[in-house]
Short mmCIF file of C-alpha atoms in Angstrom, two decimals:
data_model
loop_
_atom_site.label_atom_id
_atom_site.label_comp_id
_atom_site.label_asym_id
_atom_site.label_seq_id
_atom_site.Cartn_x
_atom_site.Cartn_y
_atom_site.Cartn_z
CA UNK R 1 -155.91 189.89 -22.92
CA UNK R 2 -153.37 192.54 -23.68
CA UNK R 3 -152.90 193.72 -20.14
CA UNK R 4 -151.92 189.96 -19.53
CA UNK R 5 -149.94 189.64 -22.51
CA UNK R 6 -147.88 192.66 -21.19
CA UNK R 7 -147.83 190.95 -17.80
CA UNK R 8 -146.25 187.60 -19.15
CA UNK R 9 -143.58 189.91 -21.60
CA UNK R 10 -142.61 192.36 -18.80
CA UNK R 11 -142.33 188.88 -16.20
CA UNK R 12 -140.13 187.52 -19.01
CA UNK R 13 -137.83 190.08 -19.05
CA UNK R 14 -137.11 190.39 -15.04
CA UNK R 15 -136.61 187.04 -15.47
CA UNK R 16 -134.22 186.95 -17.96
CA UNK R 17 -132.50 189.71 -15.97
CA UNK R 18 -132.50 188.21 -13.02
CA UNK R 19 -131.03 185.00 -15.31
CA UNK R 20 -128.01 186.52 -16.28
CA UNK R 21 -127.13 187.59 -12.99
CA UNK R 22 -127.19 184.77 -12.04
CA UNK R 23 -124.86 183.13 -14.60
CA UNK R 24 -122.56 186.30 -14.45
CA UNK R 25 -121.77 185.33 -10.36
CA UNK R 26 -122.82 182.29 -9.13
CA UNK R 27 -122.60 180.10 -11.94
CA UNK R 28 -119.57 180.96 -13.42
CA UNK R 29 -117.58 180.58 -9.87
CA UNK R 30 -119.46 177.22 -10.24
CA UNK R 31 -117.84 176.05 -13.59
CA UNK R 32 -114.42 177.76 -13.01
CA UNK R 33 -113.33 174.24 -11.96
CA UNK R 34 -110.82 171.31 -12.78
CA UNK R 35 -112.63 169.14 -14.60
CA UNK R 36 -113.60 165.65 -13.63
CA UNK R 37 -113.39 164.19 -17.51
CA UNK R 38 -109.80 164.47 -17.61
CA UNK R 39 -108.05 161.59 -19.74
CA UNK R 40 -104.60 162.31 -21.80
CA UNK R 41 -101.51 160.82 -22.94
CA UNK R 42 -98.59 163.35 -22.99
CA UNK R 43 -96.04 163.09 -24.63
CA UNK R 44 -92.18 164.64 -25.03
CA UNK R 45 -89.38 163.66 -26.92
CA UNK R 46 -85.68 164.31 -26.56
CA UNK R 47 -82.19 163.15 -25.92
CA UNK R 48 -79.56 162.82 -23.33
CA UNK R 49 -76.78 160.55 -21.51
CA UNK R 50 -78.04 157.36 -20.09
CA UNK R 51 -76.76 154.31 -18.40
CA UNK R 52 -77.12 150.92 -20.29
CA UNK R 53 -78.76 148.84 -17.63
CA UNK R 54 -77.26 145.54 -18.89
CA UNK R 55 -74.26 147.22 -18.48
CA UNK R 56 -75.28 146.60 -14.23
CA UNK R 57 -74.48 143.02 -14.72
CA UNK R 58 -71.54 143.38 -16.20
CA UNK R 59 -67.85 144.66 -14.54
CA UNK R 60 -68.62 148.61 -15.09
CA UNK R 61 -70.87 150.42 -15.82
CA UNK R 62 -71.68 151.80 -19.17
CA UNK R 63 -73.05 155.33 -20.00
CA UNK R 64 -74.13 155.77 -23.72
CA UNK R 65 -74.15 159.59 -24.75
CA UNK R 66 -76.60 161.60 -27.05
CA UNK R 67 -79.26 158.85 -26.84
CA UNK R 68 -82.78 158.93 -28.06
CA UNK R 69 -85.24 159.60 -25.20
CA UNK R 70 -89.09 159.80 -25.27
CA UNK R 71 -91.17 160.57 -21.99
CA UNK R 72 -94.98 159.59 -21.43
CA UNK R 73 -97.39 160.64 -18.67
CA UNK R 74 -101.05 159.46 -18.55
CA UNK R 75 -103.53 161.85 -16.76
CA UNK R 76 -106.78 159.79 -15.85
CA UNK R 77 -109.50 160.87 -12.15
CA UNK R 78 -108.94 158.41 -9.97
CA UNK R 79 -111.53 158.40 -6.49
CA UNK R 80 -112.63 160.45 -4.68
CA UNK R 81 -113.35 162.79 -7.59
CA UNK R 82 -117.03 165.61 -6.33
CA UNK R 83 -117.74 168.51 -6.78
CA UNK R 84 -115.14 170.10 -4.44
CA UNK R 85 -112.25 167.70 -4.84
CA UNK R 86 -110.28 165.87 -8.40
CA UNK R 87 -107.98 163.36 -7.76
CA UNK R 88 -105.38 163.01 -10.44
CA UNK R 89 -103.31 159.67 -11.48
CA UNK R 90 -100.25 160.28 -13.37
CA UNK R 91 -97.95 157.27 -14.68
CA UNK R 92 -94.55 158.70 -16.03
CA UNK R 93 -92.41 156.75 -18.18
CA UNK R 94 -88.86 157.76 -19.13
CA UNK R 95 -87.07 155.28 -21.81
CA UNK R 96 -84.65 154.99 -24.22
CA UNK R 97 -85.83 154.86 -27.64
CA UNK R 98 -83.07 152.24 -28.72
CA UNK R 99 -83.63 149.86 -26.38
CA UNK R 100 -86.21 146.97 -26.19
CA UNK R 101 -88.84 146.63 -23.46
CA UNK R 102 -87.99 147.12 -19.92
CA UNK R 103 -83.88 147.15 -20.86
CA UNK R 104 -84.92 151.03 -21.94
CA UNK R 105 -86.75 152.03 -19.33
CA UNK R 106 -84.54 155.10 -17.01
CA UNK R 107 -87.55 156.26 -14.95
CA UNK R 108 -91.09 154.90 -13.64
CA UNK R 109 -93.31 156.63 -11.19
CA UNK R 110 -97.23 156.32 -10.59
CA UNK R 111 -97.94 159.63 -8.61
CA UNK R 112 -101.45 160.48 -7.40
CA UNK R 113 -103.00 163.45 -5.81
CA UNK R 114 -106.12 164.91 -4.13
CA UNK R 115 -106.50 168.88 -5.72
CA UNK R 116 -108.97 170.90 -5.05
CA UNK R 117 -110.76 172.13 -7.50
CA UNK R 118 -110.92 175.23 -8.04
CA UNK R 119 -107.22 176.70 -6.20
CA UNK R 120 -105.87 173.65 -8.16
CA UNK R 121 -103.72 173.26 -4.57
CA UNK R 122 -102.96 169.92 -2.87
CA UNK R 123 -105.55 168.99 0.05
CA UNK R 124 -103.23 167.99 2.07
CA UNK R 125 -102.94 168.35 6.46
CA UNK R 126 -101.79 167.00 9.12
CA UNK R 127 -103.72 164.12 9.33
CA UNK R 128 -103.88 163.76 5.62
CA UNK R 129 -101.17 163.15 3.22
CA UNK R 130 -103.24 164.19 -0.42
CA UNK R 131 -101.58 162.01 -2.25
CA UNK R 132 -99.26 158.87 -2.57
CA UNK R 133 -96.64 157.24 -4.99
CA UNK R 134 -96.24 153.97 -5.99
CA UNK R 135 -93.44 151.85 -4.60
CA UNK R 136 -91.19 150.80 -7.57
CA UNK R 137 -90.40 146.88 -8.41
CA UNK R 138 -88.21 144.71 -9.63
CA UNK R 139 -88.12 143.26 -12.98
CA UNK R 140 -90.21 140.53 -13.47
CA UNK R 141 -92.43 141.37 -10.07
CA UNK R 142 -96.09 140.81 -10.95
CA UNK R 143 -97.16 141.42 -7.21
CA UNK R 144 -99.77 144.24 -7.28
CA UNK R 145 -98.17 147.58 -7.13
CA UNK R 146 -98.03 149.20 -3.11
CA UNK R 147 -99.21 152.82 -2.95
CA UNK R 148 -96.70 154.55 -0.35
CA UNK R 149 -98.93 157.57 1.32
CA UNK R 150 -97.15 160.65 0.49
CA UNK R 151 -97.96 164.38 1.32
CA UNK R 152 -98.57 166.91 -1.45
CA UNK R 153 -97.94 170.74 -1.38
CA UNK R 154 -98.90 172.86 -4.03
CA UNK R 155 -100.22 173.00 -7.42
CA UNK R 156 -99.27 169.19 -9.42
CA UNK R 157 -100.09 168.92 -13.40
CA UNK R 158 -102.67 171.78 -13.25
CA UNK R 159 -102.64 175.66 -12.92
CA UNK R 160 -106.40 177.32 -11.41
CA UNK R 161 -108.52 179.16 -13.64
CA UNK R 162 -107.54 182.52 -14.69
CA UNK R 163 -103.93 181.65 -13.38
CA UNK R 164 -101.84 185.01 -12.38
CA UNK R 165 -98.84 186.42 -12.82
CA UNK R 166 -96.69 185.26 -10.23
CA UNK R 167 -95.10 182.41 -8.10
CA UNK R 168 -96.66 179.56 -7.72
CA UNK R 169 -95.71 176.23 -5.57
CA UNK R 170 -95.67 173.46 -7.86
CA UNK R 171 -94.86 169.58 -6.35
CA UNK R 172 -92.31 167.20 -7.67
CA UNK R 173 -93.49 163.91 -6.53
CA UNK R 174 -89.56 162.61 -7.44
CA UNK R 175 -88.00 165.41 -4.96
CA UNK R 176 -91.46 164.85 -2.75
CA UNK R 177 -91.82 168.29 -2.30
CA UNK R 178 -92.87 171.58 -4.31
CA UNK R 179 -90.34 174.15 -5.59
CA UNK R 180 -91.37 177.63 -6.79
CA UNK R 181 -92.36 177.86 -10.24
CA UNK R 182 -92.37 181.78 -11.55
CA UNK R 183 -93.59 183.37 -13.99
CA UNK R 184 -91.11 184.36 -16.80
CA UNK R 185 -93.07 185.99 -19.65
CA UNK R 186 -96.26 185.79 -22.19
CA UNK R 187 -95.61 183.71 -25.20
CA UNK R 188 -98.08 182.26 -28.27
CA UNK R 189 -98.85 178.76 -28.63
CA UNK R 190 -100.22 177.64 -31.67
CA UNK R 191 -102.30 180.55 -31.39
CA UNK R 192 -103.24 180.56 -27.88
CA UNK R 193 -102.14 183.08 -25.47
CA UNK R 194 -100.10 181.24 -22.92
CA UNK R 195 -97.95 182.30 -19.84
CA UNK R 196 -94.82 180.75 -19.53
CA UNK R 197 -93.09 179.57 -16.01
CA UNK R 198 -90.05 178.64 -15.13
CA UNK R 199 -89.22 176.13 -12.67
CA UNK R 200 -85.42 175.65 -11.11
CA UNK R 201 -84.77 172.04 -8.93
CA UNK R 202 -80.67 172.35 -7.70
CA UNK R 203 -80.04 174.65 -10.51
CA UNK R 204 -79.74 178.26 -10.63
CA UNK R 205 -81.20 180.46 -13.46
CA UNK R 206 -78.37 180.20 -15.45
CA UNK R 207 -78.27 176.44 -15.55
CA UNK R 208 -75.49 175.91 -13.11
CA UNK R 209 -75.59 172.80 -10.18
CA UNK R 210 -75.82 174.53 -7.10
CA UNK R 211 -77.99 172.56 -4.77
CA UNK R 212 -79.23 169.20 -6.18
CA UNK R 213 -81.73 167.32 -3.77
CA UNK R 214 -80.74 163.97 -2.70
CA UNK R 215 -82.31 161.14 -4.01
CA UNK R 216 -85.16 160.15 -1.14
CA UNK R 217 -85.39 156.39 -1.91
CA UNK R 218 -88.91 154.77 -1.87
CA UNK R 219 -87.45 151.27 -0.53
CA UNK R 220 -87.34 150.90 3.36
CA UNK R 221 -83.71 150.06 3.20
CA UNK R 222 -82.82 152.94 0.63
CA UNK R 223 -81.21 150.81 -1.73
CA UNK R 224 -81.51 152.96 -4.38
CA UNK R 225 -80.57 156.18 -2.85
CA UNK R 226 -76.72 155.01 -1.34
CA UNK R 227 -75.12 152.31 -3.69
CA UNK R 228 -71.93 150.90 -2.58
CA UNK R 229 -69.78 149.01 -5.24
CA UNK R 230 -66.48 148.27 -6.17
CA UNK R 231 -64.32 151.45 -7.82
CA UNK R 232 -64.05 149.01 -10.80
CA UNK R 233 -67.38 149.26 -11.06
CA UNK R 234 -68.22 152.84 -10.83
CA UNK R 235 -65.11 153.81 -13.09
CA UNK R 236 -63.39 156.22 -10.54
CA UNK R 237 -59.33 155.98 -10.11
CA UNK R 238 -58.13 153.64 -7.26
CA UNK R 239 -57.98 150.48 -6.28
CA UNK R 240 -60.55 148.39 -8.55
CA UNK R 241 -61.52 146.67 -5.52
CA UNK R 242 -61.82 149.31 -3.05
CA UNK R 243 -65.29 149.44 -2.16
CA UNK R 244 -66.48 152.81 -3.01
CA UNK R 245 -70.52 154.25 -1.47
CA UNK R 246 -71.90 156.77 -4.29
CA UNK R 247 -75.10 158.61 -3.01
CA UNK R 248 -77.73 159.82 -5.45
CA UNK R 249 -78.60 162.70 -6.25
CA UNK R 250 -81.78 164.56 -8.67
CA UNK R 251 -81.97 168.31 -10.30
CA UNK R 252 -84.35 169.25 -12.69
CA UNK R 253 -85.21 172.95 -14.89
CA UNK R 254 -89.27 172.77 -16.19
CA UNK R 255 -90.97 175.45 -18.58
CA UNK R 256 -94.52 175.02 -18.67
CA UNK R 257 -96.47 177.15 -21.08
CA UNK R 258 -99.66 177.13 -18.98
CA UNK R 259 -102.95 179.18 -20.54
CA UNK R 260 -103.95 181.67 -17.99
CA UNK R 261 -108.23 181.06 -18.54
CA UNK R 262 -107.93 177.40 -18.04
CA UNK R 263 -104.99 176.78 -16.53
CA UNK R 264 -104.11 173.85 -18.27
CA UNK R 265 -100.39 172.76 -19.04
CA UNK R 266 -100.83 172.95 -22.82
CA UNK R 267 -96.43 172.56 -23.29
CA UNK R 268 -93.82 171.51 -21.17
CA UNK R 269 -89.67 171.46 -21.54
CA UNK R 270 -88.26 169.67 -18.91
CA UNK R 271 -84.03 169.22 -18.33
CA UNK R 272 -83.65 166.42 -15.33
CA UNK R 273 -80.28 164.93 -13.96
CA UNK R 274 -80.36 161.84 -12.09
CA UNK R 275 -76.72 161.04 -10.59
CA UNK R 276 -74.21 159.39 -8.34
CA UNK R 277 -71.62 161.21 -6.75
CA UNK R 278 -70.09 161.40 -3.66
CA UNK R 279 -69.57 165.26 -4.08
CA UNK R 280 -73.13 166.98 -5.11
CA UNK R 281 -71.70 169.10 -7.08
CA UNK R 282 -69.48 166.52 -8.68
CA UNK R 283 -71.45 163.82 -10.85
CA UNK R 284 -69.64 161.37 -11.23
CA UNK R 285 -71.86 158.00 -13.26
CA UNK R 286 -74.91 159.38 -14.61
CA UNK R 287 -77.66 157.44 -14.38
CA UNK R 288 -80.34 159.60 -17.00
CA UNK R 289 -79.43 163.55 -17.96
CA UNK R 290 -82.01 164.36 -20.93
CA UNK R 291 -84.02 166.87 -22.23
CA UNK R 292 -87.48 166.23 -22.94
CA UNK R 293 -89.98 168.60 -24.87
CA UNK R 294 -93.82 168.02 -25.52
CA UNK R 295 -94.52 166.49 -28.87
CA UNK R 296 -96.49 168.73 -31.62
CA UNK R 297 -99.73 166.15 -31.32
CA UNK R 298 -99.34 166.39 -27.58
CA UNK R 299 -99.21 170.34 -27.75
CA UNK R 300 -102.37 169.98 -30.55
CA UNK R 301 -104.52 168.38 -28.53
CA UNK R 302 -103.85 170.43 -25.00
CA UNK R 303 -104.76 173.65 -27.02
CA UNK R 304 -107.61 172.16 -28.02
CA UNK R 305 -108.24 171.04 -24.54
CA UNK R 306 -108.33 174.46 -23.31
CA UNK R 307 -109.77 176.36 -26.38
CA UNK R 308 -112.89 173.97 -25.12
CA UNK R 309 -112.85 174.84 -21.33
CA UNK R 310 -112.38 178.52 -22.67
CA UNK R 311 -115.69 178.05 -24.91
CA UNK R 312 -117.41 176.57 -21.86
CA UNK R 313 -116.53 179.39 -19.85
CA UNK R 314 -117.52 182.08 -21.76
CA UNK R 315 -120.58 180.31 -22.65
CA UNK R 316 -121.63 180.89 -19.34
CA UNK R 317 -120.10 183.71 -18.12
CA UNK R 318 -120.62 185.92 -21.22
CA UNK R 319 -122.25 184.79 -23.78
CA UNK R 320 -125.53 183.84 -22.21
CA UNK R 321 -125.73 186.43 -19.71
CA UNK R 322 -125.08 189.38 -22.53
CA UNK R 323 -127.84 187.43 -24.42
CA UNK R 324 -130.23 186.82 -20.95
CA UNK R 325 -129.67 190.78 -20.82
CA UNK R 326 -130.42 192.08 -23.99
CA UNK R 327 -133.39 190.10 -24.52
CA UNK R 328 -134.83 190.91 -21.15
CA UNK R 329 -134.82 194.29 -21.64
CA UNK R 330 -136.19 194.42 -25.49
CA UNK R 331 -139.11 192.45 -23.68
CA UNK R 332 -139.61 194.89 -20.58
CA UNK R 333 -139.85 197.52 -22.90
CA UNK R 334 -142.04 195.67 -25.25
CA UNK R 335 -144.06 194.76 -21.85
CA UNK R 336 -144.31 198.67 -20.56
CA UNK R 337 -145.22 199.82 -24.04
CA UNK R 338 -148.10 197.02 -24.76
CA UNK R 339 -149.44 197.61 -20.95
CA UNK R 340 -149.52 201.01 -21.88
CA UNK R 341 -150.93 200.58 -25.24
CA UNK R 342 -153.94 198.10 -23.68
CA UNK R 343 -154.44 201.00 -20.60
CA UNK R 344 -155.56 203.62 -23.17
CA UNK R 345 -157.52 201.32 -25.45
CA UNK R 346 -159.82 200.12 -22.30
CA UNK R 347 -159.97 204.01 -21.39
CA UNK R 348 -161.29 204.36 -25.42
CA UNK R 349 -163.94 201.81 -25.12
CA UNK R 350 -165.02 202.77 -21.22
CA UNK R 351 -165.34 206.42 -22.40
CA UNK R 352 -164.71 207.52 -25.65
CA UNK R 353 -164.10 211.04 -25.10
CA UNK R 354 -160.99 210.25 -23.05
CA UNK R 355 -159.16 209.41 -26.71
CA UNK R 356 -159.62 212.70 -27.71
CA UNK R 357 -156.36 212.98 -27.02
CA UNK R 358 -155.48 211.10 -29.68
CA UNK R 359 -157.74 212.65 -32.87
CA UNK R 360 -156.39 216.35 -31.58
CA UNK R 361 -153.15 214.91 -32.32
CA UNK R 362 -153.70 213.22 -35.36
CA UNK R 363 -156.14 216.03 -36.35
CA UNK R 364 -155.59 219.45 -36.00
CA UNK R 365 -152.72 219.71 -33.68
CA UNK R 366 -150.94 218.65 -36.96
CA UNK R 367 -152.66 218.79 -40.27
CA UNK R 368 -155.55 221.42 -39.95
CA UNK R 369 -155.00 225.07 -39.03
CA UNK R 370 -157.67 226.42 -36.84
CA UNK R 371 -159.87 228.68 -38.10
CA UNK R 372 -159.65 232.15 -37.15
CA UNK R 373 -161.83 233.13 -34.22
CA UNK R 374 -163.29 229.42 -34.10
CA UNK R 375 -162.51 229.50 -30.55
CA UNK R 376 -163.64 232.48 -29.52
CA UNK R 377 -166.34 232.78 -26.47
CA UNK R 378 -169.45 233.67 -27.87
CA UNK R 379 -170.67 236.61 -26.59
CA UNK R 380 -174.59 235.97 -26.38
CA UNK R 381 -177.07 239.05 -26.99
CA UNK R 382 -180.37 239.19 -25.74
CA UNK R 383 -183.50 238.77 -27.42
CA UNK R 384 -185.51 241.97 -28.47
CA UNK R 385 -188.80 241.56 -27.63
CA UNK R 386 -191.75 243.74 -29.05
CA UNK R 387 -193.33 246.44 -26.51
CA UNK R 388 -196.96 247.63 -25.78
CA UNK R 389 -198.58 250.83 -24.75
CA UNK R 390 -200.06 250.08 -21.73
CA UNK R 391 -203.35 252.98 -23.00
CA UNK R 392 -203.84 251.62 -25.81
CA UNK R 393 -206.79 249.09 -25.27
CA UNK R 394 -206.45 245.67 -26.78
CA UNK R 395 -207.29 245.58 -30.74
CA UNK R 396 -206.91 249.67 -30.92
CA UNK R 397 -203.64 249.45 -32.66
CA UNK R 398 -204.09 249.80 -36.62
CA UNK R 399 -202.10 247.46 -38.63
CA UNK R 400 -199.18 248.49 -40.61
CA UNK R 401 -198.15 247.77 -44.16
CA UNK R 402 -196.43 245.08 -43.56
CA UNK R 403 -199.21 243.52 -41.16
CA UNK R 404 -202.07 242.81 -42.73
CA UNK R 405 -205.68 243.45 -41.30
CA UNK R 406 -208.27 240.83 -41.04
CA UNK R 407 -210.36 243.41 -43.03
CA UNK R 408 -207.60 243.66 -45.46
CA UNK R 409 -206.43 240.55 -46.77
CA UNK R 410 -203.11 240.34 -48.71
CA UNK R 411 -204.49 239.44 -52.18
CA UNK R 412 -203.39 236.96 -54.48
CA UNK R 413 -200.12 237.45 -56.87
CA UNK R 414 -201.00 238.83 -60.36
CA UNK R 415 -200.84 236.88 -63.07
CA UNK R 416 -199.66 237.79 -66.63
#
């Protein structure tokens, strides 16, 4: 019973070992993943210069300065959504605080994209686009919305696990193509070890216009890229009735605080410029110029988000296989020692003079001191034995005092 006690402990233990091996490669490559749960409301406030859109029925236009401005995105997994591939839904709403219903709404865009996994990059070809946007409507339209198929580049609302030190493409689904994002420096978080990026869209790192993108209108027609109206109506000098064709144009500067284990977005500052000009350098009627900056609930609950893919993570990649480890090789020890502890008590019982071993140990090896000349060798003498005279005939020998005679008999003891 004891050699197959030892058995079972010692088969625990390579078990064990072989156990956190396991978890230490394979599964932890297995976990590093996007998740497929995700589900979360961002959301940023700020302010900015914005054109009053009932101001668009009117004779000019009407741009209201330092107005209050709050931006919301909703994350949700859309189909298909495996073990290889995510696909992420964002609706992102820009409006103006002071305004009622859809008269304060600047911006509205329903992106979705295919990532994979684990690079956190578009999967995107040829043949397939990895993504699409949602045609924009008019007021009132309660037609169902008209996904436009739209290619994806990059990295879009996530970073991969343990996310490096460097440049990254990251996708603008308003531009419709990614822009390098790079990384500026290490900052703290409510406590959590972030790295910050930097993106710049037509501005340079010192904030100045330098290349804005133009506008690329999602209507067939690109209505809302070129707009031609009278100068009246756009407010430039000239003849009010001089027809005058403005074109469109976007620019944008993001900071995401990003933690590096996770690579979630856990804060975000973003500065974007939507204008018409017909110089790009020269705005001319601003349509929305605001600054926007994640919310403290918003930045709460993303830390906590990643704190709990963090846990998960080391979970599997540390915790249990230090544990796995550790106990494996208390019980192959346990194992070797009991297996040899059960070999040498079958030895005592098949012969017990193969423990003696153990009493010479226990004995005299360390408590008794051996007695001088105790183990010696012996040396053996022989015996004497008594001689005859071969002349002397048998009964001719007299006795002796000490041998009594026959004819002599010893006689009894005296008594007083």
């Amino acid at each position: 019973m004891l050699r197959f006690a030892a058995c079972g402990i010692i088969g625990l233990g390579a078990a064990l070992l072989i156990a956190a091996l396991l978890l230490s490669t394979y599964t932890t490559s297995r976990i590093s993943k996007i998740p497929l749960n995700i589900d979360a409301t961002l959301i940023s406030n700020g302010s900015g210069t914005a054109l009053d859109a009932a101001s668009l029925s009117g004779d000019h236009l009407v741009v209201n300065q330092n107005v209050p401005l709050v931006s919301q995105q909703q994350l949700s997994v859309e189909s298909p959504a495996n073990a290889d591939v995510v696909t992420l839904q964002a609706g992102t709403t820009v409006r103006r605080t002071d305004k009622q219903k859809d008269g304060g709404v600047l911006l509205a865009i329903v992106d979705t994209v295919t990532l994979n996994r684990k690079t956190a990059m578009a999967v995107s070809d040829d043949t397939h686009t990895g993504g699409s946007v949602q045609k924009p409507r008019p007021y009132g339209d309660d037609n169902p919305p008209t996904a436009i198929p739209l290619r994806h580049d990059g990295l879009s609302y996530r970073f991969p696990f343990n996310t490096e030190k460097k440049t990254y493409p990251y996708f603008d689904p308003i531009a419709q193509k990614p822009f390098d994002v790079n990384y500026d420096s290490q900052d703290d978080v409510n406590g959590l070890t972030t790295y910050k990026f930097t993106q710049n869209i037509g501005y340079n790192a010192d904030g100045k216009l330098v290349a804005p993108v133009v506008y690329p209108s999602l209507y067939a027609g690109d209505e809302d890229g070129k707009v031609t109206a009278p100068a009246a109506m756009w407010g430039v000098p000239g003849d009010p009735g001089e027809q005058v064709t403005m074109t469109r144009y976007y620019a944008a500067q993001r900071t995401l605080w990003v933690d590096p284990v996770s690579g979630t977005i856990v804060k975000e500052t973003e500065h974007a410029n939507h204008y018409f000009a017909r110089d790009p350098l020269k705005p001319e009627v601003t349509l929305a110029d605001y600054k926007v900056t994640s919310n403290e609930d918003t930045v709460e609950a993303q830390v906590n988000t990643a704190r709990d893919e963090r846990d998960r993570l080391a979970l599997w990649s540390r915790v249990l296989p230090i544990t796995f480890t550790a106990v494996g090789l208390v019980a192959l020890i346990g194992g070797g020692l009991l297996a040899s502890f059960s070999l040498r008590s079958e030895s005592a019982l098949t012969d017990p003079g193969l423990d003696r071993g153990d009493q010479d140990f226990f004995g005299r090896g360390g408590l008794e001191e051996p007695v001088p000349g105790a183990e010696a060798e012996t040396e053996k003498l022989p015996t004497q034995r008594p001689t005859t005279h071969e002349t002397d005939p048998p009964g001719s020998q007299e006795p002796t005092e000490s041998q009594p005679s026959a004819d002599n008999p010893p006689s009894p003891p005296d008594r007083e």
